[in-house]
CSV table of C-alpha atoms in Angstrom, one decimal:
chain,number,residue,atom,x,y,z
Q,1,UNK,CA,-21.0,5.9,0.9
Q,2,UNK,CA,-23.9,4.4,-0.2
Q,3,UNK,CA,-26.0,2.8,2.4
Q,4,UNK,CA,-25.7,-1.1,2.7
Q,5,UNK,CA,-29.3,-1.2,2.9
Q,6,UNK,CA,-30.0,-0.7,-0.8
Q,7,UNK,CA,-27.8,-4.0,-1.4
Q,8,UNK,CA,-29.7,-5.8,1.1
Q,9,UNK,CA,-33.2,-5.4,-0.6
Q,10,UNK,CA,-32.3,-7.8,-3.6
Q,11,UNK,CA,-31.5,-10.7,-1.1
Q,12,UNK,CA,-34.3,-9.9,0.8
Q,13,UNK,CA,-36.4,-10.3,-2.2
Q,14,UNK,CA,-34.8,-13.6,-2.9
Q,15,UNK,CA,-35.5,-15.1,0.7
Q,16,UNK,CA,-38.4,-17.2,1.0
Q,17,UNK,CA,-38.3,-19.3,4.1
Q,18,UNK,CA,-40.5,-21.4,5.9
Q,19,UNK,CA,-40.9,-22.0,9.5
Q,20,UNK,CA,-39.7,-25.8,9.7
Q,21,UNK,CA,-36.2,-26.3,10.3
Q,22,UNK,CA,-33.4,-26.9,7.8
Q,23,UNK,CA,-30.6,-29.5,7.7
Q,24,UNK,CA,-28.4,-27.6,5.8
Q,25,UNK,CA,-27.4,-24.3,4.8
Q,26,UNK,CA,-24.5,-22.4,3.1
Q,27,UNK,CA,-23.2,-19.0,4.1
Q,28,UNK,CA,-25.5,-17.1,1.6
Q,29,UNK,CA,-28.7,-19.0,3.0
Q,30,UNK,CA,-27.6,-18.2,6.6
Q,31,UNK,CA,-27.4,-14.5,5.6
Q,32,UNK,CA,-30.6,-14.2,3.7
Q,33,UNK,CA,-32.2,-16.1,6.9
Q,34,UNK,CA,-30.6,-13.5,9.3
Q,35,UNK,CA,-31.8,-10.6,7.5
Q,36,UNK,CA,-35.1,-11.7,7.8
Q,37,UNK,CA,-35.0,-13.0,11.3
Q,38,UNK,CA,-32.2,-11.4,13.2
Q,39,UNK,CA,-33.5,-9.6,16.0
Q,40,UNK,CA,-30.7,-7.2,16.4
Q,41,UNK,CA,-30.6,-6.2,12.9
Q,42,UNK,CA,-34.5,-5.5,13.5
Q,43,UNK,CA,-33.8,-3.1,16.4
Q,44,UNK,CA,-31.1,-1.7,14.5
Q,45,UNK,CA,-33.8,-1.0,11.6
Q,46,UNK,CA,-36.4,0.2,14.2
Q,47,UNK,CA,-33.6,2.8,15.8
Q,48,UNK,CA,-33.0,3.7,12.2
Q,49,UNK,CA,-36.5,4.7,11.4
Q,50,UNK,CA,-37.0,6.6,14.6
Q,51,UNK,CA,-34.1,8.5,14.4
Q,52,UNK,CA,-35.0,10.0,10.7
Q,53,UNK,CA,-37.8,11.5,12.3
Q,54,UNK,CA,-35.4,13.7,14.1
Q,55,UNK,CA,-35.2,16.0,11.3
Q,56,UNK,CA,-38.9,16.4,10.8
Q,57,UNK,CA,-39.4,17.8,14.4
Q,58,UNK,CA,-36.5,19.8,14.2
Q,59,UNK,CA,-38.1,21.6,11.2
Q,60,UNK,CA,-41.2,21.6,12.8
Q,61,UNK,CA,-40.0,24.3,15.5
Q,62,UNK,CA,-39.1,26.7,12.8
Q,63,UNK,CA,-42.7,26.4,11.0
Q,64,UNK,CA,-45.7,28.2,12.1
Q,65,UNK,CA,-47.4,26.8,15.6
Q,66,UNK,CA,-51.3,27.1,15.4
Q,67,UNK,CA,-53.5,26.4,18.2
Q,68,UNK,CA,-57.3,26.9,18.7
Q,69,UNK,CA,-59.1,26.8,21.7
Q,70,UNK,CA,-62.6,27.4,23.1
Q,71,UNK,CA,-64.6,27.4,26.5
Q,72,UNK,CA,-68.4,27.3,27.4
Q,73,UNK,CA,-69.8,28.7,30.7
Q,74,UNK,CA,-73.1,28.6,32.4
Q,75,UNK,CA,-73.7,31.0,35.2
Q,76,UNK,CA,-76.4,32.2,37.7
Q,77,UNK,CA,-76.8,35.1,39.3
Q,78,UNK,CA,-78.7,34.5,42.5
Q,79,UNK,CA,-79.5,38.2,43.6
Q,80,UNK,CA,-81.2,38.8,39.8
Q,81,UNK,CA,-82.4,35.5,39.6
Q,82,UNK,CA,-81.0,35.1,36.1
Q,83,UNK,CA,-78.9,32.7,34.3
Q,84,UNK,CA,-76.7,33.0,31.3
Q,85,UNK,CA,-74.9,31.1,28.7
Q,86,UNK,CA,-71.4,32.3,27.8
Q,87,UNK,CA,-69.3,30.7,24.9
Q,88,UNK,CA,-66.1,31.7,23.4
Q,89,UNK,CA,-63.2,30.6,21.1
Q,90,UNK,CA,-60.0,31.9,19.9
Q,91,UNK,CA,-57.2,30.7,17.3
Q,92,UNK,CA,-53.8,31.7,17.6
Q,93,UNK,CA,-50.7,31.6,15.2
Q,94,UNK,CA,-47.0,31.7,16.4
Q,95,UNK,CA,-44.4,32.2,13.8
Q,96,UNK,CA,-40.6,32.4,14.8
Q,97,UNK,CA,-39.2,34.9,13.1
Q,98,UNK,CA,-35.5,35.4,15.2
Q,99,UNK,CA,-34.7,32.2,17.5
Q,100,UNK,CA,-31.2,31.1,17.3
Q,101,UNK,CA,-31.7,27.8,20.1
Q,102,UNK,CA,-34.7,26.7,17.5
Q,103,UNK,CA,-32.3,27.0,14.5
Q,104,UNK,CA,-29.4,25.5,16.0
Q,105,UNK,CA,-31.9,22.5,17.3
Q,106,UNK,CA,-32.8,22.0,13.7
Q,107,UNK,CA,-29.5,21.7,12.4
Q,108,UNK,CA,-28.8,19.5,15.3
Q,109,UNK,CA,-31.6,17.2,14.4
Q,110,UNK,CA,-30.3,16.5,10.7
Q,111,UNK,CA,-27.1,15.6,12.4
Q,112,UNK,CA,-29.1,13.1,14.4
Q,113,UNK,CA,-30.7,11.5,11.4
Q,114,UNK,CA,-27.3,11.6,9.7
Q,115,UNK,CA,-26.0,9.3,12.9
Q,116,UNK,CA,-28.6,7.2,12.8
Q,117,UNK,CA,-28.5,6.3,9.0
Q,118,UNK,CA,-24.7,5.7,9.8
Q,119,UNK,CA,-25.3,3.7,12.9
Q,120,UNK,CA,-27.6,1.5,10.7
Q,121,UNK,CA,-25.0,0.9,8.2
Q,122,UNK,CA,-22.6,-0.1,10.8
Q,123,UNK,CA,-25.4,-2.6,12.3
Q,124,UNK,CA,-25.4,-4.3,8.9
Q,125,UNK,CA,-21.5,-4.4,8.6
Q,126,UNK,CA,-21.9,-6.2,12.1
Q,127,UNK,CA,-24.5,-8.3,10.8
Q,128,UNK,CA,-22.2,-9.7,8.1
Q,129,UNK,CA,-19.4,-10.2,10.5
Q,130,UNK,CA,-21.5,-12.1,13.1
Q,131,UNK,CA,-22.8,-14.2,10.2
Q,132,UNK,CA,-19.3,-15.2,9.2
Q,133,UNK,CA,-18.1,-15.3,12.6
Q,134,UNK,CA,-21.1,-18.1,13.5
Q,135,UNK,CA,-20.6,-19.7,10.5
Q,136,UNK,CA,-16.7,-20.4,10.9
Q,137,UNK,CA,-17.5,-21.1,14.5
Q,138,UNK,CA,-19.5,-24.1,13.3
Q,139,UNK,CA,-16.4,-24.9,10.7
Q,140,UNK,CA,-13.7,-24.8,13.6
Q,141,UNK,CA,-15.9,-27.0,15.8
Q,142,UNK,CA,-16.3,-29.4,12.8
Q,143,UNK,CA,-12.9,-29.5,12.6
Q,144,UNK,CA,-12.3,-29.9,15.9
Q,145,UNK,CA,-14.7,-33.0,16.3
Q,146,UNK,CA,-13.4,-34.5,12.9
Q,147,UNK,CA,-9.4,-34.5,14.5
Q,148,UNK,CA,-11.0,-35.8,17.8
Q,149,UNK,CA,-12.7,-38.7,15.9
Q,150,UNK,CA,-9.8,-39.6,13.8
Q,151,UNK,CA,-7.3,-39.7,16.7
Q,152,UNK,CA,-9.8,-41.9,18.9
Q,153,UNK,CA,-10.0,-44.2,15.9
Q,154,UNK,CA,-6.3,-44.2,15.5
Q,155,UNK,CA,-5.6,-44.5,19.1
Q,156,UNK,CA,-8.3,-47.4,19.2
Q,157,UNK,CA,-6.1,-49.3,16.7
Q,158,UNK,CA,-2.9,-48.5,18.6
Q,159,UNK,CA,-4.2,-49.9,21.8
Q,160,UNK,CA,-5.6,-53.1,20.3
Q,161,UNK,CA,-2.1,-53.5,18.7
Q,162,UNK,CA,-0.6,-53.2,22.1
Q,163,UNK,CA,-3.0,-55.2,23.7
Q,164,UNK,CA,-2.0,-58.2,21.2
Q,165,UNK,CA,2.0,-57.4,21.5
Q,166,UNK,CA,1.5,-57.8,25.5
Q,167,UNK,CA,-0.5,-61.2,25.2
Q,168,UNK,CA,2.4,-62.5,23.4
Q,169,UNK,CA,4.9,-60.9,25.8
Q,170,UNK,CA,6.6,-58.4,23.7
Q,171,UNK,CA,5.9,-55.5,25.4
Q,172,UNK,CA,5.3,-54.4,29.2
Q,173,UNK,CA,2.1,-54.0,30.7
Q,174,UNK,CA,2.8,-50.0,31.4
Q,175,UNK,CA,2.6,-49.8,27.5
Q,176,UNK,CA,-0.9,-51.0,27.6
Q,177,UNK,CA,-1.8,-48.9,30.3
Q,178,UNK,CA,-0.3,-45.5,28.4
Q,179,UNK,CA,-2.4,-46.8,25.3
Q,180,UNK,CA,-5.2,-47.0,27.3
Q,181,UNK,CA,-4.9,-43.5,29.0
Q,182,UNK,CA,-4.4,-42.1,25.7
Q,183,UNK,CA,-7.2,-43.5,24.2
Q,184,UNK,CA,-9.5,-42.7,27.1
Q,185,UNK,CA,-8.2,-39.0,27.1
Q,186,UNK,CA,-9.2,-39.2,23.2
Q,187,UNK,CA,-12.9,-40.3,24.0
Q,188,UNK,CA,-13.2,-37.3,26.4
Q,189,UNK,CA,-11.9,-34.9,23.4
Q,190,UNK,CA,-14.1,-36.4,21.2
Q,191,UNK,CA,-17.3,-35.9,23.6
Q,192,UNK,CA,-16.3,-32.4,24.5
Q,193,UNK,CA,-15.8,-31.6,20.8
Q,194,UNK,CA,-19.5,-33.2,20.1
Q,195,UNK,CA,-20.8,-30.9,22.5
Q,196,UNK,CA,-19.0,-27.7,21.3
Q,197,UNK,CA,-20.3,-28.4,17.7
Q,198,UNK,CA,-23.8,-28.7,19.4
Q,199,UNK,CA,-23.2,-25.1,20.8
Q,200,UNK,CA,-22.2,-23.7,17.6
Q,201,UNK,CA,-25.2,-24.6,15.9
Q,202,UNK,CA,-27.1,-22.5,18.5
Q,203,UNK,CA,-25.5,-19.4,17.2
Q,204,UNK,CA,-26.7,-20.3,13.8
Q,205,UNK,CA,-30.1,-20.6,15.1
Q,206,UNK,CA,-29.8,-17.3,16.9
Q,207,UNK,CA,-29.1,-15.1,14.1
Q,208,UNK,CA,-31.5,-17.2,11.6
Q,209,UNK,CA,-34.4,-18.6,13.9
Q,210,UNK,CA,-34.2,-21.7,12.4
Q,211,UNK,CA,-32.2,-24.9,13.4
Q,212,UNK,CA,-29.3,-26.6,11.4
Q,213,UNK,CA,-27.5,-29.8,11.8
Q,214,UNK,CA,-24.9,-29.3,8.9
Q,215,UNK,CA,-22.9,-26.6,7.0
Q,216,UNK,CA,-20.9,-26.3,3.9
Q,217,UNK,CA,-17.1,-26.4,4.0
Q,218,UNK,CA,-14.6,-24.4,3.1
Q,219,UNK,CA,-12.7,-25.7,0.2
Q,220,UNK,CA,-9.2,-26.8,0.2
Q,221,UNK,CA,-8.3,-24.5,-2.6
Q,222,UNK,CA,-9.6,-21.3,-0.9
Q,223,UNK,CA,-6.7,-18.9,-1.5
Q,224,UNK,CA,-4.7,-17.8,1.4
Q,225,UNK,CA,-2.7,-14.9,0.1
Q,226,UNK,CA,-1.2,-11.7,1.5
Q,227,UNK,CA,-2.8,-8.5,1.5
Q,228,UNK,CA,-1.0,-5.9,-1.1
Q,229,UNK,CA,0.4,-3.6,-1.0
Q,230,UNK,CA,2.0,-4.4,2.5
Q,231,UNK,CA,2.7,-1.0,3.5
Q,232,UNK,CA,0.0,0.1,6.3
Q,233,UNK,CA,-0.1,3.6,5.0
Q,234,UNK,CA,-2.5,3.3,2.5
Q,235,UNK,CA,-4.9,1.0,4.2
Q,236,UNK,CA,-4.6,3.5,7.3
Q,237,UNK,CA,-5.4,6.4,4.9
Q,238,UNK,CA,-8.4,4.2,3.8
Q,239,UNK,CA,-9.6,3.2,7.3
Q,240,UNK,CA,-9.5,6.7,8.8
Q,241,UNK,CA,-11.4,7.7,5.9
Q,242,UNK,CA,-14.0,5.0,5.7
Q,243,UNK,CA,-14.2,3.4,9.2
Q,244,UNK,CA,-17.9,4.2,10.0
Q,245,UNK,CA,-17.4,4.0,14.1
Q,246,UNK,CA,-14.8,6.8,13.5
Q,247,UNK,CA,-16.9,8.6,11.3
Q,248,UNK,CA,-20.0,8.3,14.1
Q,249,UNK,CA,-17.4,9.8,16.9
Q,250,UNK,CA,-16.8,12.7,14.2
Q,251,UNK,CA,-20.7,13.4,13.9
Q,252,UNK,CA,-20.7,12.9,17.9
Q,253,UNK,CA,-18.7,16.2,17.9
Q,254,UNK,CA,-20.8,18.0,15.4
Q,255,UNK,CA,-23.8,17.2,17.6
Q,256,UNK,CA,-22.0,18.5,20.9
Q,257,UNK,CA,-21.1,21.3,19.1
Q,258,UNK,CA,-24.7,21.8,18.0
Q,259,UNK,CA,-25.6,21.8,21.8
Q,260,UNK,CA,-23.2,24.1,22.7
Q,261,UNK,CA,-24.7,26.3,20.5
Q,262,UNK,CA,-28.1,25.8,21.6
Q,263,UNK,CA,-27.2,26.4,24.9
Q,264,UNK,CA,-25.5,29.8,24.0
Q,265,UNK,CA,-28.6,30.7,22.4
Q,266,UNK,CA,-30.3,30.9,25.8
Q,267,UNK,CA,-28.9,34.4,26.2
Q,268,UNK,CA,-30.3,35.6,23.0
Q,269,UNK,CA,-33.1,37.5,22.4
Q,270,UNK,CA,-36.5,36.0,20.8
Q,271,UNK,CA,-38.7,37.4,18.0
Q,272,UNK,CA,-41.8,36.1,17.4
Q,273,UNK,CA,-44.8,37.1,14.8
Q,274,UNK,CA,-48.3,36.2,16.8
Q,275,UNK,CA,-51.5,36.7,15.5
Q,276,UNK,CA,-54.8,36.2,17.3
Q,277,UNK,CA,-58.6,36.2,16.3
Q,278,UNK,CA,-61.0,35.4,18.9
Q,279,UNK,CA,-65.1,35.3,19.3
Q,280,UNK,CA,-67.3,35.4,22.4
Q,281,UNK,CA,-70.9,35.2,23.2
Q,282,UNK,CA,-72.5,36.8,26.7
Q,283,UNK,CA,-76.3,36.9,27.3
Q,284,UNK,CA,-75.1,39.5,30.5
Q,285,UNK,CA,-73.7,42.0,27.8
Q,286,UNK,CA,-75.4,44.1,25.7
Q,287,UNK,CA,-74.0,43.0,22.7
Q,288,UNK,CA,-74.8,39.2,21.8
Q,289,UNK,CA,-71.5,38.7,20.1
Q,290,UNK,CA,-67.9,39.8,20.3
Q,291,UNK,CA,-65.2,39.2,18.1
Q,292,UNK,CA,-61.3,40.5,18.3
Q,293,UNK,CA,-58.3,39.9,16.3
Q,294,UNK,CA,-54.7,41.4,16.5
Q,295,UNK,CA,-51.2,41.0,14.8
Q,296,UNK,CA,-48.1,41.8,17.0
Q,297,UNK,CA,-44.3,41.3,16.4
Q,298,UNK,CA,-43.1,40.1,19.9
Q,299,UNK,CA,-39.8,40.5,21.4
Q,300,UNK,CA,-38.1,38.7,24.5
Q,301,UNK,CA,-34.7,39.1,26.1
Q,302,UNK,CA,-33.6,36.7,28.9
Q,303,UNK,CA,-32.1,38.9,31.4
Q,304,UNK,CA,-31.5,36.3,34.5
Q,305,UNK,CA,-32.4,33.0,34.8
Q,306,UNK,CA,-30.9,32.0,37.9
Q,307,UNK,CA,-27.3,31.3,36.5
Q,308,UNK,CA,-29.1,28.1,34.8
Q,309,UNK,CA,-28.2,29.3,31.2
Q,310,UNK,CA,-24.6,29.9,32.0
Q,311,UNK,CA,-24.5,26.5,33.5
Q,312,UNK,CA,-25.9,24.7,30.8
Q,313,UNK,CA,-23.2,26.5,28.3
Q,314,UNK,CA,-20.4,25.2,30.6
Q,315,UNK,CA,-22.0,21.5,30.9
Q,316,UNK,CA,-22.3,21.7,27.0
Q,317,UNK,CA,-18.7,23.0,26.5
Q,318,UNK,CA,-17.5,20.0,28.6
Q,319,UNK,CA,-19.4,17.5,26.9
Q,320,UNK,CA,-17.8,19.0,23.7
Q,321,UNK,CA,-14.5,18.3,25.2
Q,322,UNK,CA,-15.5,14.7,25.9
Q,323,UNK,CA,-16.6,14.2,22.4
Q,324,UNK,CA,-13.4,15.4,20.6
Q,325,UNK,CA,-11.3,13.0,23.3
Q,326,UNK,CA,-13.4,10.0,22.3
Q,327,UNK,CA,-13.1,11.0,18.7
Q,328,UNK,CA,-9.2,11.2,19.1
Q,329,UNK,CA,-9.1,7.8,21.0
Q,330,UNK,CA,-11.6,6.4,18.3
Q,331,UNK,CA,-8.9,7.8,15.8
Q,332,UNK,CA,-6.2,6.1,17.5
Q,333,UNK,CA,-8.0,2.8,17.9
Q,334,UNK,CA,-8.4,2.5,14.3
Q,335,UNK,CA,-5.1,3.2,13.6
Q,336,UNK,CA,-3.6,0.4,16.3
Q,337,UNK,CA,-6.4,-2.0,15.0
Q,338,UNK,CA,-5.7,-1.5,11.1
Q,339,UNK,CA,-2.0,-1.9,11.4
Q,340,UNK,CA,-2.6,-4.9,13.7
Q,341,UNK,CA,-5.3,-6.5,11.3
Q,342,UNK,CA,-2.7,-6.2,8.5
Q,343,UNK,CA,-0.2,-7.5,10.3
Q,344,UNK,CA,-2.3,-10.6,11.5
Q,345,UNK,CA,-3.2,-10.9,7.6
Q,346,UNK,CA,0.4,-11.1,6.8
Q,347,UNK,CA,1.3,-13.3,9.5
Q,348,UNK,CA,-1.4,-15.8,9.1
Q,349,UNK,CA,-0.3,-16.7,5.5
Q,350,UNK,CA,2.8,-17.6,6.4
Q,351,UNK,CA,1.4,-19.4,9.6
Q,352,UNK,CA,-1.0,-21.4,7.1
Q,353,UNK,CA,2.2,-22.4,4.9
Q,354,UNK,CA,4.2,-23.3,8.0
Q,355,UNK,CA,1.4,-25.3,9.4
Q,356,UNK,CA,1.1,-27.4,6.2
Q,357,UNK,CA,4.8,-28.4,6.4
Q,358,UNK,CA,4.3,-28.9,10.1
Q,359,UNK,CA,1.8,-31.9,9.1
Q,360,UNK,CA,4.1,-33.3,6.6
Q,361,UNK,CA,7.2,-33.4,9.1
Q,362,UNK,CA,4.8,-34.7,11.7
Q,363,UNK,CA,3.8,-37.4,9.4
Q,364,UNK,CA,7.5,-38.2,8.7
Q,365,UNK,CA,8.1,-38.2,12.3
Q,366,UNK,CA,5.4,-40.6,12.8
Q,367,UNK,CA,6.5,-43.0,10.5
Q,368,UNK,CA,10.0,-42.8,11.9
Q,369,UNK,CA,8.7,-43.6,15.4
Q,370,UNK,CA,6.5,-46.6,14.5
Q,371,UNK,CA,9.3,-48.1,12.8
Q,372,UNK,CA,11.6,-47.5,15.9
Q,373,UNK,CA,8.7,-49.0,17.9
Q,374,UNK,CA,8.6,-52.2,15.7
Q,375,UNK,CA,12.4,-52.6,16.2
Q,376,UNK,CA,12.5,-51.9,20.0
Q,377,UNK,CA,14.2,-48.6,19.9
Q,378,UNK,CA,11.3,-46.6,20.8
Q,379,UNK,CA,8.8,-47.0,23.0
Q,380,UNK,CA,4.7,-46.8,22.8
Q,381,UNK,CA,4.6,-43.3,24.7
Q,382,UNK,CA,7.0,-41.9,22.0
Q,383,UNK,CA,4.4,-43.5,19.1
Q,384,UNK,CA,1.5,-41.8,20.9
Q,385,UNK,CA,3.3,-38.5,21.4
Q,386,UNK,CA,3.9,-38.5,17.9
Q,387,UNK,CA,0.0,-39.0,16.9
Q,388,UNK,CA,-1.2,-36.5,19.1
Q,389,UNK,CA,1.6,-34.1,17.6
Q,390,UNK,CA,0.2,-35.0,14.1
Q,391,UNK,CA,-3.5,-34.7,14.8
Q,392,UNK,CA,-2.8,-31.1,16.7
Q,393,UNK,CA,-0.9,-30.3,13.5
Q,394,UNK,CA,-3.9,-30.9,11.4
Q,395,UNK,CA,-6.3,-29.2,13.3
Q,396,UNK,CA,-3.9,-26.1,13.8
Q,397,UNK,CA,-3.7,-26.0,10.3
Q,398,UNK,CA,-7.5,-26.2,9.6
Q,399,UNK,CA,-8.1,-23.5,12.3
Q,400,UNK,CA,-5.5,-21.2,10.9
Q,401,UNK,CA,-7.4,-21.1,7.6
Q,402,UNK,CA,-10.5,-20.2,9.2
Q,403,UNK,CA,-9.1,-17.4,11.3
Q,404,UNK,CA,-7.6,-16.0,8.2
Q,405,UNK,CA,-10.7,-15.7,6.6
Q,406,UNK,CA,-12.1,-14.0,9.9
Q,407,UNK,CA,-9.3,-11.6,10.2
Q,408,UNK,CA,-9.8,-10.9,6.4
Q,409,UNK,CA,-13.9,-9.9,7.2
Q,410,UNK,CA,-12.6,-8.0,10.3
Q,411,UNK,CA,-10.0,-5.9,8.2
Q,412,UNK,CA,-12.4,-5.2,5.6
Q,413,UNK,CA,-15.1,-3.8,8.4
Q,414,UNK,CA,-12.2,-1.8,9.9
Q,415,UNK,CA,-11.8,-0.1,6.4
Q,416,UNK,CA,-15.3,0.5,5.9
Q,417,UNK,CA,-15.7,-1.7,3.0
Q,418,UNK,CA,-17.2,-4.8,4.3
Q,419,UNK,CA,-20.7,-5.4,2.3
Q,420,UNK,CA,-22.8,-8.2,1.5
Q,421,UNK,CA,-20.9,-9.0,-1.9
Q,422,UNK,CA,-17.8,-10.0,0.5
Q,423,UNK,CA,-19.9,-12.6,2.3
Q,424,UNK,CA,-21.5,-13.9,-1.3
Q,425,UNK,CA,-17.8,-14.0,-2.6
Q,426,UNK,CA,-17.0,-16.4,0.2
Q,427,UNK,CA,-20.0,-18.4,-0.2
Q,428,UNK,CA,-18.5,-19.4,-3.6
Q,429,UNK,CA,-15.8,-21.2,-1.8
Q,430,UNK,CA,-17.8,-23.4,0.1
Q,431,UNK,CA,-18.9,-26.8,-0.8
Q,432,UNK,CA,-21.0,-29.7,0.6
Q,433,UNK,CA,-19.5,-32.1,2.9
Q,434,UNK,CA,-20.6,-34.9,0.3
Q,435,UNK,CA,-18.9,-33.2,-2.4
Q,436,UNK,CA,-15.7,-32.9,-0.1
Q,437,UNK,CA,-15.7,-36.4,0.4
């Protein structure tokens, strides 16, 4: 799989932001700002870069270790009334020849680097998902507020109509009270919706590091279409082969297996090539200086460590079992979630169509109820309930469309295919609120 980071570089190159707040943004703009400002992504990148050092450190254990040291000593002989200066220095080299623990440690370090790279891929996918979810959260809040405002205006007109009819004695005071109560409740809903919209913008500011007061809207002709094929089998195969969280759990097994090998290596012999060269001077010796050098092939064989090595082997083996169980759980979770998301996508298409039809039915029902109210066969409560049902149907329809988009992105992340191109494709279906009006 190609690293998503390679796809982000062109977007970062296009991004040029000021520190001043912006009033409106499309989804692509928000994503570019998130790439540059999101602290979660910055932390993920730092962890990725830190993890890439594991391979270098693992390889270093197999390479020669060279050390140098020296000393200077000034001494006095009180009996002889003499003093002298001694100096010495030494250079040593140790090259592992046979050390299974260090070899398996090196292999583990390669896995760690691969894990951190894969985790960074997952973090970048999660940034895309968080960006889309935050943006859709604002759109949901805007739909809720628009519906609440429209309902408030409609109920205000209804209240004025009922008051006028009451003044001429056509209806009872209870109808006025019912209309007033419904209007007051609509005002409360509108106030709550305004607060929820403000809160939703806070999520955008957290991502981008800048304030927003408006976003582009999802076009009405955005296609709500079923996923093909409907059979979950090919999607399950794709998810099991591409899901990044599942891949991470598989790497976790390999890492634990290396830990087990490292622990068992505690019972193995070690062979090192050691070379030393030293130089010393002493005024007490007849020779003013002395140097020595040596080359040796050393063998060390652990015999007994108080049971610590065997305990470490057992610990590593149990950790390997745990990693295998965790991978199996992740495998089952991927299977369950892929099926569920595919089912949600299929049902959401039907739900959107049904809710569109529900709006038409509610409009017809409201007109019929109003006619009945005008001729005296229905009361104002029936009218108010019909109006509330109509606005709820409109809100449910708008919410269902946005939920379908969110589910589609989560489905792609589940498959492991989510990338910036998906976000940019959605951005093409957005339009400014001025254009929408």
